[in-house]
PDB file of C-alpha atoms in Angstrom:
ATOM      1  CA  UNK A1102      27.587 172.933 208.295  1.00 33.00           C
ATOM      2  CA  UNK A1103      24.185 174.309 208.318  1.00 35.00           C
ATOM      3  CA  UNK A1104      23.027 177.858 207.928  1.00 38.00           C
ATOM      4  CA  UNK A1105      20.427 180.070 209.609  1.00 43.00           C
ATOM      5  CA  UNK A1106      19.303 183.466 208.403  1.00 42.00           C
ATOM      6  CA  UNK A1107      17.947 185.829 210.896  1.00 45.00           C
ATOM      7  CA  UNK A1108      15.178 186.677 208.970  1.00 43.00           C
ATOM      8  CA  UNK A1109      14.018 183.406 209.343  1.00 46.00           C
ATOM      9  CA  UNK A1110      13.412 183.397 212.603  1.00 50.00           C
ATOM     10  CA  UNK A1111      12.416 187.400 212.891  1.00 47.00           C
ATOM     11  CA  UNK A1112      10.756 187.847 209.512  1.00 43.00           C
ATOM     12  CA  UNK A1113       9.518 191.320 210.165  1.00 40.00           C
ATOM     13  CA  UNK A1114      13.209 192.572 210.598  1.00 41.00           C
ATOM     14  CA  UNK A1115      14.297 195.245 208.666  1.00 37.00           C
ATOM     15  CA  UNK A1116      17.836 195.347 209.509  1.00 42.00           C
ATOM     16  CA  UNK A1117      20.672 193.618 208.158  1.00 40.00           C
ATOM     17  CA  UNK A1118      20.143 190.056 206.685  1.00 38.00           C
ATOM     18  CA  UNK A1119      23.205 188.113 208.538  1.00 43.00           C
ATOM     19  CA  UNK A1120      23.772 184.481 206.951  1.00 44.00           C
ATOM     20  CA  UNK A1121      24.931 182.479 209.973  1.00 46.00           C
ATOM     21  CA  UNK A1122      26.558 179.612 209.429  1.00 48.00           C
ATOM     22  CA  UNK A1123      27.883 177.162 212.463  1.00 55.00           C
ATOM     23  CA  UNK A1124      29.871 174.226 212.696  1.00 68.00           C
ATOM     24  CA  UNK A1125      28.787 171.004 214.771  1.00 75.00           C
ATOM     25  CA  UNK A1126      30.046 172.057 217.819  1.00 91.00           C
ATOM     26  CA  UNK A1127      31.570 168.330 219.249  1.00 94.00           C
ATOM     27  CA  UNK A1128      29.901 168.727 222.636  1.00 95.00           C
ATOM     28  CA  UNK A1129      26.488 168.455 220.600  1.00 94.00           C
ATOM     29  CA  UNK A1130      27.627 165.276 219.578  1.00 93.00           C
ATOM     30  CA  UNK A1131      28.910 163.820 222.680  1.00 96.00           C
ATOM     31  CA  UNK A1132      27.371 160.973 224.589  1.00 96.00           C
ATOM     32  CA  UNK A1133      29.489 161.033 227.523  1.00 96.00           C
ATOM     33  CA  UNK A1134      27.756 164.723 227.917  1.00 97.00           C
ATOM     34  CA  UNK A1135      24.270 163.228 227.078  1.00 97.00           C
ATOM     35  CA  UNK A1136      24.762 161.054 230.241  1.00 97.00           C
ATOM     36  CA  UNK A1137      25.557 163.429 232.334  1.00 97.00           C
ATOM     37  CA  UNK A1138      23.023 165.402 231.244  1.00 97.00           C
ATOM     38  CA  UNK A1139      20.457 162.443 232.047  1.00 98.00           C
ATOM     39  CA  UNK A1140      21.869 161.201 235.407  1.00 97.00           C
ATOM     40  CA  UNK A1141      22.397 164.911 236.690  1.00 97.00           C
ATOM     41  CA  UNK A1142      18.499 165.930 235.514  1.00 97.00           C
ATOM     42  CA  UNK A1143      17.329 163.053 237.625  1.00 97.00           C
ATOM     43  CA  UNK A1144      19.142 164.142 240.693  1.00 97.00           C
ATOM     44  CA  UNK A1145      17.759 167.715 240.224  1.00 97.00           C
ATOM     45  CA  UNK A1146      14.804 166.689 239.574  1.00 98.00           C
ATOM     46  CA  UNK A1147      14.426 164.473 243.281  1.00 98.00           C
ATOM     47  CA  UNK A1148      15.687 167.703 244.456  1.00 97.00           C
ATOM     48  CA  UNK A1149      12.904 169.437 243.006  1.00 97.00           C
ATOM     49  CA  UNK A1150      10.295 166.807 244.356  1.00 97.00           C
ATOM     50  CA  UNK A1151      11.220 167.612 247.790  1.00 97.00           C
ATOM     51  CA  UNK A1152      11.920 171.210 248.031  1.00 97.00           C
ATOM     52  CA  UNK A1153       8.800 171.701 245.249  1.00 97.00           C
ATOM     53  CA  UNK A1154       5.965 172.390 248.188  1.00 97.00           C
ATOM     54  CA  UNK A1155       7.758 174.468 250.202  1.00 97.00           C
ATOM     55  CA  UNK A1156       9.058 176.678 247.967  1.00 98.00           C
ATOM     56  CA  UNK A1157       5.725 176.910 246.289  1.00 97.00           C
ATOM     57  CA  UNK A1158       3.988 177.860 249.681  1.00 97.00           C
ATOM     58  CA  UNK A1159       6.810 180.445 250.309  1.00 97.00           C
ATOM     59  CA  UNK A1160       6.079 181.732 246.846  1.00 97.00           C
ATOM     60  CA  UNK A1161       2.344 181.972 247.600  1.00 96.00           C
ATOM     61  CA  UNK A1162       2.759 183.430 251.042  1.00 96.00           C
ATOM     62  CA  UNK A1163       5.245 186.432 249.803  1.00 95.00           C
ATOM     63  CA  UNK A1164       3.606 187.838 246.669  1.00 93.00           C
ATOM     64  CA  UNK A1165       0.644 187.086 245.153  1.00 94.00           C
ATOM     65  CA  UNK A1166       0.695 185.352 241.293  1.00 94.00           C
ATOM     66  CA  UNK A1167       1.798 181.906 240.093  1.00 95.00           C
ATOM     67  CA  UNK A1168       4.465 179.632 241.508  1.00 97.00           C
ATOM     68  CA  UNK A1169       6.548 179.597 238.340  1.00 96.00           C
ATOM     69  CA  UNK A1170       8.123 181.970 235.786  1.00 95.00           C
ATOM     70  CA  UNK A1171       8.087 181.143 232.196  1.00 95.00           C
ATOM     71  CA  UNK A1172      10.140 182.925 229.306  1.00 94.00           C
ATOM     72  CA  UNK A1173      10.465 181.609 226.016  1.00 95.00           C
ATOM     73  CA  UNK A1174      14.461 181.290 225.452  1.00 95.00           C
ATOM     74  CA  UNK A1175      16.853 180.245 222.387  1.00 95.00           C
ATOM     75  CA  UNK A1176      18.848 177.201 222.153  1.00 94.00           C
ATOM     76  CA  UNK A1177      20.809 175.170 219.836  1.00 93.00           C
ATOM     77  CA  UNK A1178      20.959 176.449 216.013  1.00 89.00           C
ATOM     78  CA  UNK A1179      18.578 179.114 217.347  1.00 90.00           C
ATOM     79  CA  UNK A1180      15.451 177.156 218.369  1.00 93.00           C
ATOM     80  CA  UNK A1181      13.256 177.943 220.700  1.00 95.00           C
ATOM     81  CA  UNK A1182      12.146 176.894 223.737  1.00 96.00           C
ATOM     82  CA  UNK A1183      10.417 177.364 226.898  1.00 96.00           C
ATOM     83  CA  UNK A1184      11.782 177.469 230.365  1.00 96.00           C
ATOM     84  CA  UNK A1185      10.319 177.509 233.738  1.00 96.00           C
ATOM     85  CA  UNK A1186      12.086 179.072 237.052  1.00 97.00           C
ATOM     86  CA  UNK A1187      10.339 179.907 240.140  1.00 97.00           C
ATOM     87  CA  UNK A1188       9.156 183.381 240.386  1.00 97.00           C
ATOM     88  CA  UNK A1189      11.171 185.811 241.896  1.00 96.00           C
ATOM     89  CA  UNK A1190      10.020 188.857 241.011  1.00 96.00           C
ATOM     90  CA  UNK A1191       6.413 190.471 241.367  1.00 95.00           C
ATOM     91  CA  UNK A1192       3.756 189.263 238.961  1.00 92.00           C
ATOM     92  CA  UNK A1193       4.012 192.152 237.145  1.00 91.00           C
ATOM     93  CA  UNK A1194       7.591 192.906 236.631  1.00 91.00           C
ATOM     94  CA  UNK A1195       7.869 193.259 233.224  1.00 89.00           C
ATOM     95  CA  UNK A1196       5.501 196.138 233.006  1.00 91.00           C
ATOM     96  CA  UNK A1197       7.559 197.968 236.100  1.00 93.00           C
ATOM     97  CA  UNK A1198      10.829 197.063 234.158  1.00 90.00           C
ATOM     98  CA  UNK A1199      11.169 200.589 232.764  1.00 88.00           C
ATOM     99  CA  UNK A1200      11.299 201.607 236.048  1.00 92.00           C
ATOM    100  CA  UNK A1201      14.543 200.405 236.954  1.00 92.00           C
ATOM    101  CA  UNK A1202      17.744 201.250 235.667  1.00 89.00           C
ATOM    102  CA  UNK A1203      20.394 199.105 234.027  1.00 88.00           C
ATOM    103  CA  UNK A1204      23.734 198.448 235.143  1.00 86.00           C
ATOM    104  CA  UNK A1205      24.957 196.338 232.666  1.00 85.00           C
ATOM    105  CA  UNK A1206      26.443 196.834 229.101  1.00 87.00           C
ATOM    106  CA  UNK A1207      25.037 195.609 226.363  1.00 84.00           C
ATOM    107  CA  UNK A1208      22.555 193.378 225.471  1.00 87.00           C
ATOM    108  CA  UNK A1209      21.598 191.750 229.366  1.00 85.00           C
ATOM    109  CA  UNK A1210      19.770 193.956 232.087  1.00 85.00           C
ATOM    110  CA  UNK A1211      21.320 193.833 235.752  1.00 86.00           C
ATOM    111  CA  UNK A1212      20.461 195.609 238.879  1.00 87.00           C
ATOM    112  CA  UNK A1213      21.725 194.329 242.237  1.00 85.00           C
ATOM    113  CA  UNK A1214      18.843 196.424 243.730  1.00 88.00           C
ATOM    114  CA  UNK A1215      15.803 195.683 241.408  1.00 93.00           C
ATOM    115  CA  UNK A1216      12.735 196.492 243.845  1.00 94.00           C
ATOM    116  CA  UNK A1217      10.819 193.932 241.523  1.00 95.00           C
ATOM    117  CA  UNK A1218      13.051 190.850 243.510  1.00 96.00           C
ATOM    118  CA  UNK A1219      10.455 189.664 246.345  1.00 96.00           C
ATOM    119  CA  UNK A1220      12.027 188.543 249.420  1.00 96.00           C
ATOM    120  CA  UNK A1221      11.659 185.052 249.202  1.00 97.00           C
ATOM    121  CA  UNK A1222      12.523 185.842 245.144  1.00 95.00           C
ATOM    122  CA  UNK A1223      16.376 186.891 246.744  1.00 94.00           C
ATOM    123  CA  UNK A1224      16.869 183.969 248.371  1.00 94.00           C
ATOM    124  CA  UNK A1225      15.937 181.219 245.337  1.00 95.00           C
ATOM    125  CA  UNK A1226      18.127 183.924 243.696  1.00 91.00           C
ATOM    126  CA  UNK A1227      21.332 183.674 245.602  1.00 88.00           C
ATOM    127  CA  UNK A1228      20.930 179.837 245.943  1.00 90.00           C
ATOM    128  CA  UNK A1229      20.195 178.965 242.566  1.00 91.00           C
ATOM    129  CA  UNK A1230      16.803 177.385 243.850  1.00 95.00           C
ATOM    130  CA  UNK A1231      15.091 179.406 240.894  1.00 96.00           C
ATOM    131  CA  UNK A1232      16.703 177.683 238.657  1.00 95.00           C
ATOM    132  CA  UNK A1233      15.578 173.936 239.677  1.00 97.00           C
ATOM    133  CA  UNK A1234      12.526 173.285 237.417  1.00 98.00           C
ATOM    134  CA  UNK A1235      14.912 174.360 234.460  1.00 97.00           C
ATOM    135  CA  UNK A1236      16.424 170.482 235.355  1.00 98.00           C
ATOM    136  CA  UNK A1237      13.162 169.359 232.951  1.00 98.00           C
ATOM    137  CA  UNK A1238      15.181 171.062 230.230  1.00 98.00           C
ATOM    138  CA  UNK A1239      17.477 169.366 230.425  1.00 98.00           C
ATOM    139  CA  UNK A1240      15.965 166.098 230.498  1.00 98.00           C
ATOM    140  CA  UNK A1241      14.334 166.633 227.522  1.00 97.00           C
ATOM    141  CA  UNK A1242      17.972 167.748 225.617  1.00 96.00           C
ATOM    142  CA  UNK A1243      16.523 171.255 225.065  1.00 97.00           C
ATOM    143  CA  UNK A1244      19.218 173.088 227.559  1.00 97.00           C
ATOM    144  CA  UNK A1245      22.718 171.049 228.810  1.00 97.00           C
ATOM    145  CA  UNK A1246      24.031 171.206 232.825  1.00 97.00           C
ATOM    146  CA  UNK A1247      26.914 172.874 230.986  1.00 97.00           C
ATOM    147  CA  UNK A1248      26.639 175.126 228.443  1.00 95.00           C
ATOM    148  CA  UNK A1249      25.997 178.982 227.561  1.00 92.00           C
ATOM    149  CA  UNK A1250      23.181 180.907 229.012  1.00 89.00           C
ATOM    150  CA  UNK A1251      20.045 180.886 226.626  1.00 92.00           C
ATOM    151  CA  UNK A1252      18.972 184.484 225.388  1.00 93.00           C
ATOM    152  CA  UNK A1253      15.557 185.926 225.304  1.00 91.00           C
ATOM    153  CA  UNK A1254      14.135 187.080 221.847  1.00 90.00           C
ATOM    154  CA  UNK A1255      14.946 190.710 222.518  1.00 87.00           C
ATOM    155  CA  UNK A1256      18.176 190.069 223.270  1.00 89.00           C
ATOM    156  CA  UNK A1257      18.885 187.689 219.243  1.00 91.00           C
ATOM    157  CA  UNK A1258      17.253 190.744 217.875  1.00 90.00           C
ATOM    158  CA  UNK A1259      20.288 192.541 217.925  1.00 91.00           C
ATOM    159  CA  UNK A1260      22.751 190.035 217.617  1.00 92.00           C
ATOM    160  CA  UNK A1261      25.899 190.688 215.602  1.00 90.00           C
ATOM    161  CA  UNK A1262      27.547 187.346 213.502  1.00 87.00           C
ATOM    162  CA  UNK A1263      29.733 187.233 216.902  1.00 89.00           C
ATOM    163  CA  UNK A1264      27.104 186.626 219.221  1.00 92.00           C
ATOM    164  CA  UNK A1265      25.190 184.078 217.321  1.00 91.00           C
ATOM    165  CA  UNK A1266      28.472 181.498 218.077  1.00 91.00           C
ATOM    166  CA  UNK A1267      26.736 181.447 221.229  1.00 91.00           C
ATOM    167  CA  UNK A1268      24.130 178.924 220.252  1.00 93.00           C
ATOM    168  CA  UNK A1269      26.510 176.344 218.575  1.00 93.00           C
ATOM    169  CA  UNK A1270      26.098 174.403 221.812  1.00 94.00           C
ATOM    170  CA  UNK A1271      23.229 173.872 224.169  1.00 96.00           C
ATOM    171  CA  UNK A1272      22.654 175.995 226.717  1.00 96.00           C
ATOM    172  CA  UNK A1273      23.160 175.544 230.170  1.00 96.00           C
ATOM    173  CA  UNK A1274      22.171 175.506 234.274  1.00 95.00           C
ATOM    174  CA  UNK A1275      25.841 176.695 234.321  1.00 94.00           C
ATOM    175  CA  UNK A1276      29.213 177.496 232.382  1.00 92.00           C
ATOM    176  CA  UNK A1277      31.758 179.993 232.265  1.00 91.00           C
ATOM    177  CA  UNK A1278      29.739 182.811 232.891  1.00 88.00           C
ATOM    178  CA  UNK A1279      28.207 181.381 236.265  1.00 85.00           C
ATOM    179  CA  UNK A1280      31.098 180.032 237.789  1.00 88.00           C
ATOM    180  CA  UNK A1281      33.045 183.515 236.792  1.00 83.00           C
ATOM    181  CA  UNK A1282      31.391 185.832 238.907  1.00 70.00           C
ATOM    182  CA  UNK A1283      27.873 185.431 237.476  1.00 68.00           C
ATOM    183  CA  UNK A1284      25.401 188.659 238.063  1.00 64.00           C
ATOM    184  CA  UNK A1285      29.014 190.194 239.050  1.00 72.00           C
ATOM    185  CA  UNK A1286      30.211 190.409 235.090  1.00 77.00           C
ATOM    186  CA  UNK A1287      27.764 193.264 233.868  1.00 80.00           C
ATOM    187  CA  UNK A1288      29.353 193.141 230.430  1.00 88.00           C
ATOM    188  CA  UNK A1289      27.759 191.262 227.472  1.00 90.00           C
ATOM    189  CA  UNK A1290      30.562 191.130 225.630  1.00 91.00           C
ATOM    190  CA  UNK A1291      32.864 189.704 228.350  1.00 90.00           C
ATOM    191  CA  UNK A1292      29.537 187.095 228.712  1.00 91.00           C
ATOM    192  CA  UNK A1293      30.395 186.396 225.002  1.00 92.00           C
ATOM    193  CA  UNK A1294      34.291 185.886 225.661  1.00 92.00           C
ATOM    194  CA  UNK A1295      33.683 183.223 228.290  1.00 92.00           C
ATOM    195  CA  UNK A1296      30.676 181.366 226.302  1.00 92.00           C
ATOM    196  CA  UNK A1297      33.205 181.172 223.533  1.00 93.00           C
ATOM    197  CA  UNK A1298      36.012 180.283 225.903  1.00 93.00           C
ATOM    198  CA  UNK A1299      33.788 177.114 226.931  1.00 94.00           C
ATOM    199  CA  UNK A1300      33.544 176.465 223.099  1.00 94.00           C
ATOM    200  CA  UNK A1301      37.245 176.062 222.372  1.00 94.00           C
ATOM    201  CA  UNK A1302      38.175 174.667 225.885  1.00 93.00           C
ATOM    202  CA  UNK A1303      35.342 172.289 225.893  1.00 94.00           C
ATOM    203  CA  UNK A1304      36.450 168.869 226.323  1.00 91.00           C
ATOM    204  CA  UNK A1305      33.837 165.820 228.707  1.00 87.00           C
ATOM    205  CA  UNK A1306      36.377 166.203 231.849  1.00 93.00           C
ATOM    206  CA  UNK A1307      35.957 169.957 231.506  1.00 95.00           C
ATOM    207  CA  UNK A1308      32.182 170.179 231.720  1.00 96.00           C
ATOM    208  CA  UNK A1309      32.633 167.870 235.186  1.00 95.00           C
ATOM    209  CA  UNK A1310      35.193 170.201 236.434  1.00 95.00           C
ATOM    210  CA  UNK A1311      32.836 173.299 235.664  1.00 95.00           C
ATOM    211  CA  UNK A1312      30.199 171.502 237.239  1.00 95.00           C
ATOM    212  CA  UNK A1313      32.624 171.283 240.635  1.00 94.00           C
ATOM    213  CA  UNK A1314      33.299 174.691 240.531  1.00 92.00           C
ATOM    214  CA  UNK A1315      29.362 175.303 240.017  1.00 92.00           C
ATOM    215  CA  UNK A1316      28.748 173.898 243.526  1.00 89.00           C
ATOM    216  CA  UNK A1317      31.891 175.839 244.962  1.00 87.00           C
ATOM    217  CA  UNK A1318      29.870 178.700 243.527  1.00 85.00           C
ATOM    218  CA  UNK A1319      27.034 178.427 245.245  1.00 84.00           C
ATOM    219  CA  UNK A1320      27.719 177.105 248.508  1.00 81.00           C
ATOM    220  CA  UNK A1321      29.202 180.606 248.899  1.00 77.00           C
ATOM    221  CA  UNK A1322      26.915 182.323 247.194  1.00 68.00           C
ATOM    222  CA  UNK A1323      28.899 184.096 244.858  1.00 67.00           C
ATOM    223  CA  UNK A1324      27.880 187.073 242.493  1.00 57.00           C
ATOM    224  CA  UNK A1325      23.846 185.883 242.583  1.00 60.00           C
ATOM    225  CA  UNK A1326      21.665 188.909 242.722  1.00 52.00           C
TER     226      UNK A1326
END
C-alpha cells in the first residue's frame, strides 16, 4: 500500500485534503504486460519512422507551428509525465478554447465540431496517427498499450477519492474507453466505470484481446473526432 495526498502534488490547494491510498494494481507488476509493452513500442515506433516525414510535411503545409503537441499528463501513483502527439489543432488552441463549447460531462472537454481541428489535424484524429509518437511512452514504461487514459493537471484538480483509482495502473494508447465508443462516450463518469472495469477484469489475455478490438476500432474509424 502506499499513500498520496493531493496536496502533495497541488500544494497551493485549498480544498479538501483527500488521503489516497492504492493497492498494487497486478498489471503493474506483470512481465508478460512489460513485453508486450516492449515488442508493441518497437513496432509503433518503425511505424513512426516511416510515416514520421510525411506527416510532418502535411503538418507544416496545413497550419503553421510545430510538428508535435506536448501536454504534461499523470500516470501511475500520480506522476507526471510528458507526452507528445502530432498537432492537430491550431498553434494557438488553447487560448481560442473558451471559444468553443463543451459537450461533455464532467471533467473531459468534447466537441465533434471544434473549429480549432485543422484538416490534416481530423484525419491523424480519426486514424489514431496523432497518437504514434506517444509509442516512446511507452517504451520508456511511463504509459502501457493498455491501460486508462492519462489526465491533464486541470482535470486531478478536481478529482474525487473515486477518480484517483484511475491511476493504479499505467495509462494507455488504448483500453476500455477507446475501444467503447471513444470521443462517442461524453460522460466522465461512464470514462471512470470502464477504466475501473479494466481494473477488475484485467487479466494478460485480456489486454491482447483489447488490443484486437483496438485495431477493429480503428480500421473503421469508430467514435474519433
Amino acid at each position: 500500500m502506499y499513500q498520496t495526498p493531493l496536496t502533495s502534488i497541488f500544494p497551493n490547494a485549498n480544498s479538501q485534503i483527500w488521503e489516497l491510498q492504492y493497492a498494487t494494481h497486478p498489471s503493474v507488476q506483470s512481465k508478460f504486460k512489460r513485453c508486450l509493452d516492449i515488442m508493441g513500442s518497437f513496432v509503433g515506433l518503425l511505424i513512426l519512422a516511416i510515416l514520421f516525414v510525411p506527416i510532418a510535411i502535411a503538418i507544416k503545409i496545413d497550419s503553421p507551428g510545430s510538428i508535435f503537441f506536448t501536454q504534461e499528463r499523470y500516470g501511475l501513483k500520480g506522476n507526471t509525465f510528458r507526452i507528445r502527439k502530432f498537432r492537430s489543432m491550431v498553434s494557438d488552441a488553447e487560448q481560442l478554447k473558451s471559444l468553443v463549447s463543451n459537450e461533455a460531462n464532467g471533467l473531459i472537454f468534447k466537441n465533434k465540431n471544434d473549429f480549432r481541428i485543422t484538416k490534416v489535424g481530423r484525419f491523424l484524429r480519426s486514424t489514431s496517427l496523432d497518437e504514434l509518437p506517444q509509442f516512446w511512452n511507452v517504451l520508456v514504461g511511463e504509459m502501457s498499450l493498455v491501460g486508462t487514459r492519462p489526465p491533464t493537471g486541470d482535470e486531478v484538480m478536481k478529482y474525487t477519492q473515486r477518480h484517483w483509482k484511475r491511476l493504479n495502473v499505467k495509462p494507455g494508447l488504448t483500453g476500455e474507453w477507446q475501444v467503447s465508443g471513444r470521443s462517442q462516450v461524453k460522460d466522465f463518469e461512464q470514462i471512470v466505470d470502464l477504466d475501473l472495469r479494466y481494473q477488475e477484469n484485467w487479466h494478460p489475455m485480456y489486454d491482447l484481446l483489447l488490443i484486437a478490438k483496438t485495431f477493429y476500432v480503428l480500421f473503421r474509424r469508430i467514435g474519433a473526432f
